[in-house]
PDB file of C-alpha atoms in Angstrom:
ATOM      1  CA  MET A1312       0.039   0.286  -0.269  1.00  0.00           C
ATOM      2  CA  LEU A1313       0.918   3.442  -0.781  1.00  0.00           C
ATOM      3  CA  PHE A1314       1.067   5.684   1.313  1.00  0.00           C
ATOM      4  CA  LYS A1315       0.508   9.987   0.232  1.00  0.00           C
ATOM      5  CA  PRO A1316       2.571  12.048   1.552  1.00  0.00           C
ATOM      6  CA  SER A1317       1.504  15.093   3.704  1.00  0.00           C
ATOM      7  CA  PRO A1318       1.405  17.550   1.693  1.00  0.00           C
ATOM      8  CA  SER A1319       3.683  20.652   2.483  1.00  0.00           C
ATOM      9  CA  GLY A1320       2.285  23.311   0.966  1.00  0.00           C
ATOM     10  CA  PRO A1321      -0.965  25.349   2.699  1.00  0.00           C
ATOM     11  CA  VAL A1322      -3.957  22.203   2.788  1.00  0.00           C
ATOM     12  CA  ALA A1323      -7.635  23.405   0.378  1.00  0.00           C
ATOM     13  CA  ILE A1324     -11.067  23.804   2.404  1.00  0.00           C
ATOM     14  CA  PRO A1325     -13.110  21.301   0.276  1.00  0.00           C
ATOM     15  CA  GLY A1326     -16.088  24.200  -1.018  1.00  0.00           C
ATOM     16  CA  GLY A1327     -13.558  27.425  -1.334  1.00  0.00           C
ATOM     17  CA  GLY A1328     -12.659  28.876   1.110  1.00  0.00           C
ATOM     18  CA  VAL A1329      -8.608  30.334   2.488  1.00  0.00           C
ATOM     19  CA  PRO A1330      -6.802  27.559   2.358  1.00  0.00           C
ATOM     20  CA  LEU A1331      -4.355  26.617   6.006  1.00  0.00           C
ATOM     21  CA  ASN A1332      -0.975  26.423   5.890  1.00  0.00           C
ATOM     22  CA  MET A1333       0.730  22.922   8.021  1.00  0.00           C
ATOM     23  CA  ARG A1334       1.016  25.137  11.258  1.00  0.00           C
ATOM     24  CA  GLU A1335      -2.197  26.123  11.646  1.00  0.00           C
ATOM     25  CA  VAL A1336      -3.631  22.420  10.603  1.00  0.00           C
ATOM     26  CA  GLU A1337      -1.388  20.790  13.308  1.00  0.00           C
ATOM     27  CA  GLU A1338      -2.613  23.688  15.519  1.00  0.00           C
ATOM     28  CA  LEU A1339      -6.723  22.652  14.449  1.00  0.00           C
ATOM     29  CA  GLU A1340      -5.908  18.516  15.793  1.00  0.00           C
ATOM     30  CA  ARG A1341      -4.450  19.751  18.948  1.00  0.00           C
ATOM     31  CA  MET A1342      -7.775  22.477  20.185  1.00  0.00           C
ATOM     32  CA  THR A1343     -10.062  19.273  18.521  1.00  0.00           C
ATOM     33  CA  LYS A1344      -7.750  16.812  20.638  1.00  0.00           C
ATOM     34  CA  ASP A1345      -8.106  18.602  23.720  1.00  0.00           C
ATOM     35  CA  PHE A1346     -11.545  19.860  23.638  1.00  0.00           C
ATOM     36  CA  ILE A1347     -12.270  16.357  22.983  1.00  0.00           C
ATOM     37  CA  ARG A1348     -10.739  15.147  26.248  1.00  0.00           C
ATOM     38  CA  ASP A1349     -12.356  18.332  28.229  1.00  0.00           C
ATOM     39  CA  MET A1350     -15.241  16.573  26.921  1.00  0.00           C
ATOM     40  CA  ASP A1351     -14.343  12.624  28.510  1.00  0.00           C
ATOM     41  CA  THR A1352     -12.803  14.659  31.821  1.00  0.00           C
ATOM     42  CA  HIS A1353     -16.160  16.751  32.242  1.00  0.00           C
ATOM     43  CA  ALA A1354     -19.129  14.603  30.990  1.00  0.00           C
ATOM     44  CA  PRO A1355     -22.498  15.828  32.733  1.00  0.00           C
ATOM     45  CA  VAL A1356     -22.974  13.130  35.191  1.00  0.00           C
ATOM     46  CA  ILE A1357     -26.910  11.538  35.321  1.00  0.00           C
ATOM     47  CA  THR A1358     -28.408  10.172  38.690  1.00  0.00           C
ATOM     48  CA  SER A1359     -31.474   8.912  39.983  1.00  0.00           C
ATOM     49  CA  PRO A1360     -33.098  10.696  42.286  1.00  0.00           C
ATOM     50  CA  PRO A1361     -32.250   9.113  46.168  1.00  0.00           C
ATOM     51  CA  THR A1362     -34.377   6.553  47.529  1.00  0.00           C
ATOM     52  CA  GLU A1363     -36.593   7.507  50.669  1.00  0.00           C
ATOM     53  CA  VAL A1364     -35.696   4.834  53.240  1.00  0.00           C
ATOM     54  CA  CYS A1365     -37.248   3.920  56.373  1.00  0.00           C
ATOM     55  CA  GLY A1366     -37.116   6.316  60.204  1.00  0.00           C
ATOM     56  CA  LYS A1367     -36.796   3.464  61.604  1.00  0.00           C
ATOM     57  CA  CYS A1368     -34.495  -0.111  59.861  1.00  0.00           C
ATOM     58  CA  GLY A1369     -32.828   2.572  57.521  1.00  0.00           C
ATOM     59  CA  GLU A1370     -33.844   0.354  54.176  1.00  0.00           C
ATOM     60  CA  ALA A1371     -35.042   1.725  51.325  1.00  0.00           C
ATOM     61  CA  LEU A1372     -39.271   2.076  50.858  1.00  0.00           C
ATOM     62  CA  SER A1373     -40.434   0.784  47.792  1.00  0.00           C
ATOM     63  CA  ARG A1374     -43.133   3.147  45.903  1.00  0.00           C
ATOM     64  CA  THR A1375     -45.556  -0.403  46.189  1.00  0.00           C
ATOM     65  CA  GLN A1376     -44.522  -1.036  50.402  1.00  0.00           C
ATOM     66  CA  PRO A1377     -47.633   1.844  52.700  1.00  0.00           C
ATOM     67  CA  ALA A1378     -45.283   3.797  54.134  1.00  0.00           C
ATOM     68  CA  VAL A1379     -46.378   7.327  57.100  1.00  0.00           C
ATOM     69  CA  ARG A1380     -45.253   9.963  56.988  1.00  0.00           C
ATOM     70  CA  ALA A1381     -44.479  11.097  60.500  1.00  0.00           C
ATOM     71  CA  MET A1382     -42.354  13.852  61.967  1.00  0.00           C
ATOM     72  CA  GLU A1383     -41.000  14.602  59.202  1.00  0.00           C
ATOM     73  CA  LYS A1384     -39.909  11.593  57.906  1.00  0.00           C
ATOM     74  CA  LEU A1385     -40.732   7.852  56.328  1.00  0.00           C
ATOM     75  CA  PHE A1386     -41.291   4.698  57.805  1.00  0.00           C
ATOM     76  CA  HIS A1387     -42.584   1.468  56.844  1.00  0.00           C
ATOM     77  CA  SER A1388     -46.173   0.829  58.268  1.00  0.00           C
ATOM     78  CA  ASP A1389     -45.073  -2.155  60.382  1.00  0.00           C
ATOM     79  CA  CYS A1390     -42.045   0.566  61.414  1.00  0.00           C
ATOM     80  CA  PHE A1391     -44.082   3.028  63.224  1.00  0.00           C
ATOM     81  CA  CYS A1392     -44.524   1.860  66.751  1.00  0.00           C
ATOM     82  CA  CYS A1393     -44.119   2.638  70.495  1.00  0.00           C
ATOM     83  CA  LEU A1394     -41.024   2.724  71.042  1.00  0.00           C
ATOM     84  CA  SER A1395     -41.668   1.385  74.552  1.00  0.00           C
ATOM     85  CA  CYS A1396     -45.047  -1.031  73.975  1.00  0.00           C
ATOM     86  CA  GLN A1397     -43.812  -1.344  70.119  1.00  0.00           C
ATOM     87  CA  ARG A1398     -47.957  -0.863  69.482  1.00  0.00           C
ATOM     88  CA  PRO A1399     -48.994  -0.240  65.871  1.00  0.00           C
ATOM     89  CA  LEU A1400     -49.098   3.863  66.043  1.00  0.00           C
ATOM     90  CA  GLN A1401     -51.029   4.318  61.940  1.00  0.00           C
ATOM     91  CA  GLY A1402     -53.910   6.404  62.432  1.00  0.00           C
ATOM     92  CA  LEU A1403     -53.437   7.042  66.209  1.00  0.00           C
ATOM     93  CA  GLN A1404     -52.390   9.785  68.794  1.00  0.00           C
ATOM     94  CA  PHE A1405     -48.878   9.859  69.471  1.00  0.00           C
ATOM     95  CA  TYR A1406     -46.232  11.511  70.956  1.00  0.00           C
ATOM     96  CA  ASP A1407     -42.473  12.735  70.038  1.00  0.00           C
ATOM     97  CA  ARG A1408     -39.990  11.806  71.531  1.00  0.00           C
ATOM     98  CA  ASP A1409     -35.941  12.569  71.259  1.00  0.00           C
ATOM     99  CA  GLY A1410     -37.089  11.582  67.536  1.00  0.00           C
ATOM    100  CA  ALA A1411     -38.902   7.992  68.267  1.00  0.00           C
ATOM    101  CA  PRO A1412     -42.890   7.947  67.996  1.00  0.00           C
ATOM    102  CA  GLN A1413     -44.435   6.657  70.982  1.00  0.00           C
ATOM    103  CA  CYS A1414     -48.224   5.857  72.060  1.00  0.00           C
ATOM    104  CA  ASP A1415     -49.890   7.785  74.165  1.00  0.00           C
ATOM    105  CA  ASP A1416     -49.935   5.122  77.544  1.00  0.00           C
ATOM    106  CA  CYS A1417     -46.414   4.990  77.744  1.00  0.00           C
ATOM    107  CA  TYR A1418     -46.600   8.452  77.517  1.00  0.00           C
ATOM    108  CA  THR A1419     -49.208   9.353  80.354  1.00  0.00           C
ATOM    109  CA  SER A1420     -47.152   6.861  82.056  1.00  0.00           C
ATOM    110  CA  SER A1421     -44.235   8.642  81.697  1.00  0.00           C
ATOM    111  CA  LEU A1422     -44.420  11.217  83.798  1.00  0.00           C
ATOM    112  CA  ALA A1423     -43.844  13.054  86.783  1.00  0.00           C
ATOM    113  CA  VAL A1424     -46.774  12.118  89.522  1.00  0.00           C
ATOM    114  CA  CYS A1425     -46.892  15.962  91.654  1.00  0.00           C
ATOM    115  CA  SER A1426     -46.406  15.520  95.452  1.00  0.00           C
ATOM    116  CA  ARG A1427     -48.190  18.216  96.139  1.00  0.00           C
ATOM    117  CA  CYS A1428     -51.447  16.588  94.423  1.00  0.00           C
ATOM    118  CA  GLY A1429     -50.592  13.570  93.051  1.00  0.00           C
ATOM    119  CA  GLU A1430     -51.335  14.156  89.408  1.00  0.00           C
ATOM    120  CA  ARG A1431     -48.901  13.512  86.292  1.00  0.00           C
ATOM    121  CA  ILE A1432     -47.368  16.566  84.805  1.00  0.00           C
ATOM    122  CA  THR A1433     -48.226  16.404  81.625  1.00  0.00           C
ATOM    123  CA  ASP A1434     -46.555  20.365  81.047  1.00  0.00           C
ATOM    124  CA  ARG A1435     -43.499  21.831  82.905  1.00  0.00           C
ATOM    125  CA  VAL A1436     -41.895  20.649  86.109  1.00  0.00           C
ATOM    126  CA  LEU A1437     -41.171  22.481  88.686  1.00  0.00           C
ATOM    127  CA  LYS A1438     -38.217  20.509  90.596  1.00  0.00           C
ATOM    128  CA  ALA A1439     -37.164  21.050  94.803  1.00  0.00           C
ATOM    129  CA  VAL A1440     -36.551  20.035  97.586  1.00  0.00           C
ATOM    130  CA  GLY A1441     -35.797  16.246  95.650  1.00  0.00           C
ATOM    131  CA  GLN A1442     -39.591  16.238  94.828  1.00  0.00           C
ATOM    132  CA  CYS A1443     -41.110  17.474  91.560  1.00  0.00           C
ATOM    133  CA  PHE A1444     -44.286  19.890  91.092  1.00  0.00           C
ATOM    134  CA  HIS A1445     -47.295  21.139  89.271  1.00  0.00           C
ATOM    135  CA  SER A1446     -45.951  25.040  89.041  1.00  0.00           C
ATOM    136  CA  HIS A1447     -48.897  25.911  90.650  1.00  0.00           C
ATOM    137  CA  CYS A1448     -49.107  23.234  93.351  1.00  0.00           C
ATOM    138  CA  PHE A1449     -45.389  23.972  94.644  1.00  0.00           C
ATOM    139  CA  ARG A1450     -46.433  26.626  97.599  1.00  0.00           C
ATOM    140  CA  CYS A1451     -45.741  26.587 101.491  1.00  0.00           C
ATOM    141  CA  SER A1452     -47.130  24.610 103.729  1.00  0.00           C
ATOM    142  CA  THR A1453     -48.650  27.366 106.245  1.00  0.00           C
ATOM    143  CA  CYS A1454     -49.896  30.569 103.665  1.00  0.00           C
ATOM    144  CA  SER A1455     -50.651  28.829 100.790  1.00  0.00           C
ATOM    145  CA  CYS A1456     -48.286  31.213  98.728  1.00  0.00           C
ATOM    146  CA  SER A1457     -47.276  30.415  95.658  1.00  0.00           C
ATOM    147  CA  LEU A1458     -42.964  29.484  95.821  1.00  0.00           C
ATOM    148  CA  GLU A1459     -41.932  29.800  91.990  1.00  0.00           C
ATOM    149  CA  GLY A1460     -39.970  31.819  91.701  1.00  0.00           C
ATOM    150  CA  ALA A1461     -39.443  32.576  95.556  1.00  0.00           C
ATOM    151  CA  PRO A1462     -36.772  31.863  98.521  1.00  0.00           C
ATOM    152  CA  PHE A1463     -38.204  29.410 100.784  1.00  0.00           C
ATOM    153  CA  ILE A1464     -37.410  27.088 102.924  1.00  0.00           C
ATOM    154  CA  THR A1465     -37.930  23.311 104.507  1.00  0.00           C
ATOM    155  CA  ASP A1466     -38.625  21.902 107.571  1.00  0.00           C
ATOM    156  CA  ASP A1467     -37.307  18.384 109.114  1.00  0.00           C
ATOM    157  CA  ASN A1468     -39.593  16.736 106.192  1.00  0.00           C
ATOM    158  CA  ASN A1469     -38.385  18.729 103.471  1.00  0.00           C
ATOM    159  CA  ASN A1470     -41.644  20.339 103.640  1.00  0.00           C
ATOM    160  CA  PRO A1471     -41.748  23.948 102.110  1.00  0.00           C
ATOM    161  CA  TYR A1472     -42.749  27.699 103.886  1.00  0.00           C
ATOM    162  CA  CYS A1473     -42.681  31.604 102.622  1.00  0.00           C
ATOM    163  CA  VAL A1474     -39.334  33.024 104.722  1.00  0.00           C
ATOM    164  CA  PRO A1475     -42.241  34.978 106.462  1.00  0.00           C
ATOM    165  CA  ASP A1476     -43.599  31.619 107.929  1.00  0.00           C
ATOM    166  CA  TYR A1477     -41.420  29.622 108.082  1.00  0.00           C
ATOM    167  CA  HIS A1478     -39.337  32.391 110.937  1.00  0.00           C
ATOM    168  CA  ARG A1479     -42.922  32.673 112.649  1.00  0.00           C
ATOM    169  CA  ARG A1480     -43.465  28.232 113.300  1.00  0.00           C
ATOM    170  CA  PHE A1481     -39.822  27.248 113.484  1.00  0.00           C
ATOM    171  CA  SER A1482     -37.525  30.706 114.350  1.00  0.00           C
ATOM    172  CA  PRO A1483     -37.664  30.547 119.253  1.00  0.00           C
ATOM    173  CA  GLN A1484     -39.569  33.266 120.115  1.00  0.00           C
ATOM    174  CA  CYS A1485     -38.615  36.071 122.732  1.00  0.00           C
ATOM    175  CA  VAL A1486     -39.407  35.345 126.257  1.00  0.00           C
ATOM    176  CA  SER A1487     -40.054  39.694 126.731  1.00  0.00           C
ATOM    177  CA  CYS A1488     -42.180  41.065 123.465  1.00  0.00           C
ATOM    178  CA  ASN A1489     -42.960  37.249 122.785  1.00  0.00           C
ATOM    179  CA  GLU A1490     -41.851  37.539 118.829  1.00  0.00           C
ATOM    180  CA  PRO A1491     -40.441  34.723 116.952  1.00  0.00           C
ATOM    181  CA  ILE A1492     -36.448  36.221 116.318  1.00  0.00           C
ATOM    182  CA  VAL A1493     -35.745  36.498 113.145  1.00  0.00           C
ATOM    183  CA  PRO A1494     -33.237  38.612 110.732  1.00  0.00           C
ATOM    184  CA  SER A1495     -33.133  42.303 109.937  1.00  0.00           C
ATOM    185  CA  PRO A1496     -35.529  42.739 106.237  1.00  0.00           C
ATOM    186  CA  GLY A1497     -32.708  42.574 103.687  1.00  0.00           C
ATOM    187  CA  SER A1498     -30.212  40.672 106.278  1.00  0.00           C
ATOM    188  CA  GLU A1499     -29.819  36.760 106.547  1.00  0.00           C
ATOM    189  CA  GLU A1500     -28.546  36.890 110.064  1.00  0.00           C
ATOM    190  CA  THR A1501     -30.009  37.924 113.435  1.00  0.00           C
ATOM    191  CA  VAL A1502     -28.395  37.860 117.195  1.00  0.00           C
ATOM    192  CA  ARG A1503     -30.123  36.318 120.027  1.00  0.00           C
ATOM    193  CA  VAL A1504     -29.321  36.300 123.305  1.00  0.00           C
ATOM    194  CA  VAL A1505     -29.653  33.009 125.306  1.00  0.00           C
ATOM    195  CA  ALA A1506     -30.365  33.926 129.821  1.00  0.00           C
ATOM    196  CA  LEU A1507     -31.200  31.667 131.468  1.00  0.00           C
ATOM    197  CA  ASP A1508     -32.137  29.275 129.088  1.00  0.00           C
ATOM    198  CA  LYS A1509     -34.821  31.958 127.887  1.00  0.00           C
ATOM    199  CA  ASN A1510     -34.620  34.048 124.321  1.00  0.00           C
ATOM    200  CA  PHE A1511     -34.592  37.292 124.081  1.00  0.00           C
ATOM    201  CA  HIS A1512     -33.638  39.917 120.983  1.00  0.00           C
ATOM    202  CA  LEU A1513     -30.681  41.932 121.006  1.00  0.00           C
ATOM    203  CA  LYS A1514     -33.461  44.903 122.084  1.00  0.00           C
ATOM    204  CA  CYS A1515     -35.756  43.267 125.307  1.00  0.00           C
ATOM    205  CA  TYR A1516     -32.326  41.669 126.741  1.00  0.00           C
ATOM    206  CA  ARG A1517     -33.146  44.034 129.964  1.00  0.00           C
ATOM    207  CA  CYS A1518     -32.826  43.977 133.094  1.00  0.00           C
ATOM    208  CA  GLU A1519     -36.556  42.420 134.287  1.00  0.00           C
ATOM    209  CA  ASP A1520     -36.532  44.812 137.598  1.00  0.00           C
ATOM    210  CA  CYS A1521     -35.595  48.190 136.404  1.00  0.00           C
ATOM    211  CA  ALA A1522     -35.484  48.245 132.104  1.00  0.00           C
ATOM    212  CA  ARG A1523     -32.333  48.328 132.606  1.00  0.00           C
ATOM    213  CA  PRO A1524     -30.377  47.335 129.292  1.00  0.00           C
ATOM    214  CA  LEU A1525     -28.255  44.140 129.783  1.00  0.00           C
ATOM    215  CA  SER A1526     -24.411  43.765 128.233  1.00  0.00           C
ATOM    216  CA  ILE A1527     -23.778  40.433 126.799  1.00  0.00           C
ATOM    217  CA  GLU A1528     -20.696  41.036 127.810  1.00  0.00           C
ATOM    218  CA  ALA A1529     -18.989  39.256 130.415  1.00  0.00           C
ATOM    219  CA  ASP A1530     -18.734  42.455 132.360  1.00  0.00           C
ATOM    220  CA  GLU A1531     -20.652  44.879 134.786  1.00  0.00           C
ATOM    221  CA  ASN A1532     -23.061  45.762 132.385  1.00  0.00           C
ATOM    222  CA  GLY A1533     -23.963  42.523 132.507  1.00  0.00           C
ATOM    223  CA  CYS A1534     -26.511  40.051 133.641  1.00  0.00           C
ATOM    224  CA  TYR A1535     -26.916  38.869 137.046  1.00  0.00           C
ATOM    225  CA  PRO A1536     -29.097  36.356 137.432  1.00  0.00           C
ATOM    226  CA  LEU A1537     -31.261  35.805 140.951  1.00  0.00           C
ATOM    227  CA  ASP A1538     -34.152  32.924 142.017  1.00  0.00           C
ATOM    228  CA  GLY A1539     -34.110  32.710 137.528  1.00  0.00           C
ATOM    229  CA  LYS A1540     -34.088  36.701 137.104  1.00  0.00           C
ATOM    230  CA  ILE A1541     -32.247  38.596 134.564  1.00  0.00           C
ATOM    231  CA  LEU A1542     -30.727  40.930 136.770  1.00  0.00           C
ATOM    232  CA  CYS A1543     -28.346  44.245 135.920  1.00  0.00           C
ATOM    233  CA  MET A1544     -25.806  44.827 139.070  1.00  0.00           C
ATOM    234  CA  LYS A1545     -27.384  47.134 141.476  1.00  0.00           C
ATOM    235  CA  CYS A1546     -31.030  44.863 141.135  1.00  0.00           C
ATOM    236  CA  HIS A1547     -29.532  41.895 141.648  1.00  0.00           C
ATOM    237  CA  THR A1548     -27.401  43.650 145.198  1.00  0.00           C
ATOM    238  CA  GLN A1549     -31.321  44.955 146.586  1.00  0.00           C
ATOM    239  CA  ARG A1550     -32.575  41.572 145.938  1.00  0.00           C
ATOM    240  CA  ALA A1551     -30.350  39.732 147.806  1.00  0.00           C
ATOM    241  CA  LYS A1552     -30.454  42.152 150.401  1.00  0.00           C
ATOM    242  CA  GLN A1553     -33.561  41.439 150.446  1.00  0.00           C
ATOM    243  CA  ALA A1554     -33.837  38.286 150.482  1.00  0.00           C
ATOM    244  CA  ALA A1555     -31.094  37.916 153.935  1.00  0.00           C
ATOM    245  CA  GLN A1556     -33.064  40.438 155.699  1.00  0.00           C
TER     246      GLN A1556
END
């Protein structure tokens, strides 16, 4: 077979036109090859739409299978069941528990019980003193005022009280004025004077005979008790002399 050598001069273009020289022909061939290679590299990828999967088992959902759409997911109808008792839930009321369905009965039985009224808490749970309450049930054991968001104190049985009622009920009582010895408004501490097993406000700590204020220090202005009486030194001396006569 004989090969005809390529012409070294301009190449005629069929149908007329300006002929190309060899350099232009080679450049055209190179550009054509680059174009074909670029088409192969960046060819469009045709993908099929993603297959829906079951929100519980993760298996693919067939178009011929019945499915349930809930909680922004699709489920096989057999997979859409209560996370606790496995009861089928298609067409029934359910609750979303962290992305899994739960039937009404199981949801209700899982709710906390209010320590005051004994009912299930279906809304916001208020936890205090190791117990659960409806927000409207957490009240002072004496005056029944609401303790939600308020300071409170509990007794030895964990019964809650508002601060004033707790002090009225449990704080020591002054034997002079018969009022509870409690902190002053805005303070968390108070001073209680104990003498002869009796409790006094500091301002009520006075001589029982002359009402002179007594010092809590052990000095001449302090308490000089006699016969169960809280006395100043002067009244103590007078009573002692009278008793000696």
